[in-house]
Amino acid sequence: MKTSKQSIARLHSYREALYRLKYLGFVKVFSDNLADAIGATASQVRKDFSIFGLIGNKKGGYVIDELINKLDELLGKNQPQHIIVVGSGNIGKALMSYKGFGKVGIHVVAAFDTDEAKTNRAAEIPILPLGELKEFAKQRHIKVGVIAVPDTAAQQVLEMMISAGIKGVLNFAPIRLNCPEHFVLNNVNLGIELETVVYFVNALNRQAHDEKSKS
Amino acid sequence: MKTSKQSIARLHSYREALYRLKYLGFVKVFSDNLADAIGATASQVRKDFSIFGLIGNKKGGYVIDELINKLDELLGKNQPQHIIVVGSGNIGKALMSYKGFGKVGIHVVAAFDTDEAKTNRAAEIPILPLGELKEFAKQRHIKVGVIAVPDTAAQQVLEMMISAGIKGVLNFAPIRLNCPEHFVLNNVNLGIELETVVYFVNALNRQAHDEKSKS
DNA sequence: TAGATTGTTAATCGATTAACAATC
DNA sequence: TAGATTGTTAATCGATTAACAATC
């Protein structure tokens, strides 16, 4: 089964779009509509669905409720997912208060920080000392964490998480982390995301100038 | 010239790695070392360099200072880039205080928010009312912006930015935005990034269970 | 020279898109 | 039935990797 990161991301997008359509009162949907909704092609939609065994009706399109149920099952949305966040700086806080995680069944159950002045056990999402991570994660069977600490601390935090039984991490530290072979590591580098935008804008600009000087 | 988003992102990674190596006292580097540093293959490094006209010495590797100079020029690092951020929630604040933008020549010169209670003209990075965006961006010739507002406001903000002459956006709102053909739009969907981690961790788990029940 | 590394071309791989028979 | 849409196979496209001649 083709389960690249990209195809899984698309399944999540389809699911989101389908909930929107359902909310608007639609009952059925064509591959064409879904493609528009997420910015893909109809071929891609049908291909994805074919790979994951999502079937529709020739001529009749797809029944939205059925699709949603199948996707919820495929994507593990039927049981809530408990995750933790390490680092309570701005990115950590952004993740802790991310609207929309609730809708997709993801719950941040605690955050951790080396700075014990930030400890707050009474908060809705408690902030705990980093030293308590291992015990907490083991006890609560946490499988997924977020690393939102400075890059100098990231590798150490990752190792702490691994030893606590965590199996996958979304990492915001702009540094290459070493992890075991089957560990799930997804890196988001905000700096590079922004730099690529700047690059392509400048490239466009250069192109425009070149065009002008040519004529 | 092959300038996919991915290859440009790699150039930025090479640059970062080269600065680290230079700082450590290295003078030359082989494609092999650089590949290790950013998690690619030596072939990929040489291919990228060949495409962008970065040349080394057969047998002698690449001179770090030369590479850095060429990359700085290619990536437009020689003149500072001024950008703005719209939305001063957690993600907006994270971008405003992102350590590392300075190093790469990116400067957030202002943030904007609909909530005028947040206005703060005296701050190091001033927070201004959204209504002032257009004039500010035009006057300062801002070309790149960040959208960190709720998804219900994102399209409207994008249009405001376009009319102010902005040519590229890094968008954090989890929604598909419509923009002109040559506009540079880069979407980061934190929800989906996290959901894909959760998915693959669960998939690993299922696999492990299947293996066990097989034996 | 012998050994090592580049630069480039060719091979592979994977993902997207197109095409079209099946069929409702 | 005629028209439209699926499901799947084939074609295309693009990116990565392998191979190797050139050469320091």
Short mmCIF file of N, CA, C and O (backbone and C1' of nucleotides) in Angstrom, two decimals, chain D:
data_model
loop_
_atom_site.label_atom_id
_atom_site.label_comp_id
_atom_site.label_asym_id
_atom_site.label_seq_id
_atom_site.Cartn_x
_atom_site.Cartn_y
_atom_site.Cartn_z
P DT D 1 -28.80 0.38 -25.31
"O5'" DT D 1 -30.20 1.14 -25.08
"C5'" DT D 1 -30.93 1.76 -26.17
"C4'" DT D 1 -30.99 3.24 -25.91
"C3'" DT D 1 -29.65 3.97 -26.08
"O3'" DT D 1 -29.83 5.05 -26.99
"C1'" DT D 1 -30.65 4.60 -24.06
P DA D 2 -28.54 5.77 -27.63
"O5'" DA D 2 -28.28 6.97 -26.63
"C5'" DA D 2 -29.26 8.00 -26.47
"C4'" DA D 2 -28.73 9.03 -25.49
"C3'" DA D 2 -27.32 9.52 -25.81
"O3'" DA D 2 -27.24 10.91 -25.48
"C1'" DA D 2 -27.30 8.47 -23.70
P DG D 3 -25.84 11.69 -25.54
"O5'" DG D 3 -25.51 11.84 -23.99
"C5'" DG D 3 -26.52 12.30 -23.09
"C4'" DG D 3 -25.93 12.36 -21.70
"C3'" DG D 3 -24.52 12.97 -21.66
"O3'" DG D 3 -24.45 13.83 -20.53
"C1'" DG D 3 -24.46 10.80 -20.73
P DA D 4 -23.08 14.50 -20.11
"O5'" DA D 4 -22.75 13.71 -18.78
"C5'" DA D 4 -23.77 13.46 -17.82
"C4'" DA D 4 -23.16 12.65 -16.68
"C3'" DA D 4 -21.79 13.18 -16.23
"O3'" DA D 4 -21.76 13.12 -14.82
"C1'" DA D 4 -21.60 10.92 -16.87
P DT D 5 -20.69 13.89 -14.00
"O5'" DT D 5 -19.95 12.70 -13.24
"C5'" DT D 5 -20.71 11.81 -12.43
"C4'" DT D 5 -19.91 10.55 -12.25
"C3'" DT D 5 -18.45 10.78 -11.84
"O3'" DT D 5 -18.23 10.20 -10.58
"C1'" DT D 5 -18.63 9.14 -13.52
P DT D 6 -16.82 10.29 -9.84
"O5'" DT D 6 -16.47 8.74 -9.75
"C5'" DT D 6 -17.38 7.86 -9.11
"C4'" DT D 6 -17.12 6.44 -9.57
"C3'" DT D 6 -15.82 5.83 -9.03
"O3'" DT D 6 -16.13 4.60 -8.41
"C1'" DT D 6 -15.92 5.63 -11.41
P DG D 7 -15.14 3.95 -7.37
"O5'" DG D 7 -14.16 3.14 -8.32
"C5'" DG D 7 -14.61 1.92 -8.90
"C4'" DG D 7 -13.50 1.33 -9.75
"C3'" DG D 7 -12.17 1.15 -9.02
"O3'" DG D 7 -11.69 -0.14 -9.40
"C1'" DG D 7 -11.84 2.47 -10.95
P DT D 8 -10.33 -0.72 -8.84
"O5'" DT D 8 -9.42 -0.59 -10.13
"C5'" DT D 8 -9.82 -1.27 -11.32
"C4'" DT D 8 -8.84 -0.92 -12.42
"C3'" DT D 8 -7.37 -1.04 -12.01
"O3'" DT D 8 -6.68 -1.60 -13.11
"C1'" DT D 8 -7.75 1.06 -12.90
P DT D 9 -5.33 -2.37 -12.92
"O5'" DT D 9 -4.98 -2.73 -14.45
"C5'" DT D 9 -5.83 -2.32 -15.51
"C4'" DT D 9 -5.09 -1.37 -16.42
"C3'" DT D 9 -3.57 -1.53 -16.43
"O3'" DT D 9 -3.12 -1.61 -17.78
"C1'" DT D 9 -4.14 0.73 -16.13
P DA D 10 -1.59 -1.79 -18.10
"O5'" DA D 10 -1.27 -0.51 -18.98
"C5'" DA D 10 -2.29 0.10 -19.76
"C4'" DA D 10 -1.79 1.44 -20.26
"C3'" DA D 10 -0.30 1.49 -20.57
"O3'" DA D 10 -0.14 2.32 -21.73
"C1'" DA D 10 -0.80 3.09 -18.90
P DA D 11 1.31 2.88 -22.13
"O5'" DA D 11 1.22 4.37 -21.58
"C5'" DA D 11 0.31 5.29 -22.19
"C4'" DA D 11 0.70 6.71 -21.81
"C3'" DA D 11 2.13 7.09 -22.20
"O3'" DA D 11 2.07 8.42 -22.72
"C1'" DA D 11 1.85 7.30 -19.85
P DT D 12 3.43 9.21 -23.04
"O5'" DT D 12 3.59 10.07 -21.72
"C5'" DT D 12 2.53 10.95 -21.35
"C4'" DT D 12 2.93 11.64 -20.07
"C3'" DT D 12 4.27 12.38 -20.16
"O3'" DT D 12 3.99 13.72 -19.81
"C1'" DT D 12 4.17 11.08 -18.20
P DC D 13 4.95 14.91 -20.22
"O5'" DC D 13 5.45 15.37 -18.80
"C5'" DC D 13 4.52 15.45 -17.71
"C4'" DC D 13 5.27 15.26 -16.42
"C3'" DC D 13 6.63 15.95 -16.37
"O3'" DC D 13 6.52 17.06 -15.50
"C1'" DC D 13 6.68 13.77 -15.37
P DG D 14 7.72 18.07 -15.33
"O5'" DG D 14 8.39 17.58 -13.98
"C5'" DG D 14 7.58 17.28 -12.85
"C4'" DG D 14 8.44 16.63 -11.80
"C3'" DG D 14 9.83 17.26 -11.66
"O3'" DG D 14 10.12 17.29 -10.28
"C1'" DG D 14 10.05 14.98 -12.02
P DA D 15 11.26 18.19 -9.68
"O5'" DA D 15 11.61 17.48 -8.31
"C5'" DA D 15 10.79 16.42 -7.83
"C4'" DA D 15 11.67 15.26 -7.42
"C3'" DA D 15 13.07 15.66 -6.95
"O3'" DA D 15 13.35 14.95 -5.76
"C1'" DA D 15 13.21 13.96 -8.55
P DT D 16 14.61 15.30 -4.83
"O5'" DT D 16 15.28 13.87 -4.64
"C5'" DT D 16 14.46 12.73 -4.49
"C4'" DT D 16 15.24 11.51 -4.91
"C3'" DT D 16 16.66 11.43 -4.33
"O3'" DT D 16 16.72 10.19 -3.64
"C1'" DT D 16 16.67 10.95 -6.65
P DT D 17 18.01 9.75 -2.82
"O5'" DT D 17 18.75 8.80 -3.87
"C5'" DT D 17 18.05 7.69 -4.37
"C4'" DT D 17 18.91 6.98 -5.39
"C3'" DT D 17 20.34 6.71 -4.93
"O3'" DT D 17 20.54 5.32 -5.10
"C1'" DT D 17 20.33 7.71 -7.07
P DA D 18 21.93 4.61 -4.75
"O5'" DA D 18 22.53 4.30 -6.19
"C5'" DA D 18 21.65 3.88 -7.23
"C4'" DA D 18 22.43 3.61 -8.49
"C3'" DA D 18 23.85 3.10 -8.27
"O3'" DA D 18 24.09 2.16 -9.31
"C1'" DA D 18 23.92 5.14 -9.46
P DA D 19 25.50 1.38 -9.40
"O5'" DA D 19 26.19 2.10 -10.63
"C5'" DA D 19 25.44 2.36 -11.81
"C4'" DA D 19 26.32 3.05 -12.83
"C3'" DA D 19 27.79 2.61 -12.77
"O3'" DA D 19 28.27 2.56 -14.11
"C1'" DA D 19 27.66 4.93 -12.43
P DC D 20 29.61 1.75 -14.45
"O5'" DC D 20 30.49 2.82 -15.22
"C5'" DC D 20 29.86 3.87 -15.98
"C4'" DC D 20 30.81 5.05 -16.07
"C3'" DC D 20 32.29 4.68 -15.83
"O3'" DC D 20 33.10 5.46 -16.69
"C1'" DC D 20 31.69 6.38 -14.40
P DA D 21 34.22 4.77 -17.58
"O5'" DA D 21 34.60 5.91 -18.61
"C5'" DA D 21 33.57 6.68 -19.24
"C4'" DA D 21 33.89 8.16 -19.13
"C3'" DA D 21 35.35 8.49 -19.44
"O3'" DA D 21 35.40 9.73 -20.15
"C1'" DA D 21 34.84 9.19 -17.25
P DA D 22 36.77 10.43 -20.52
"O5'" DA D 22 36.94 11.55 -19.40
"C5'" DA D 22 36.03 12.65 -19.38
"C4'" DA D 22 36.49 13.62 -18.32
"C3'" DA D 22 37.95 14.06 -18.46
"O3'" DA D 22 38.00 15.47 -18.24
"C1'" DA D 22 37.62 13.13 -16.31
P DT D 23 39.36 16.27 -18.16
"O5'" DT D 23 39.80 16.06 -16.65
"C5'" DT D 23 39.48 17.02 -15.67
"C4'" DT D 23 40.26 16.66 -14.43
"C3'" DT D 23 41.78 16.76 -14.59
"O3'" DT D 23 42.33 17.53 -13.55
"C1'" DT D 23 41.19 14.81 -13.53
P DC D 24 42.49 19.11 -13.69
"O5'" DC D 24 42.85 19.55 -12.20
"C5'" DC D 24 41.91 19.32 -11.16
"C4'" DC D 24 42.55 18.54 -10.03
"C3'" DC D 24 44.01 18.91 -9.76
"O3'" DC D 24 44.08 19.61 -8.52
"C1'" DC D 24 43.63 16.54 -9.65
#
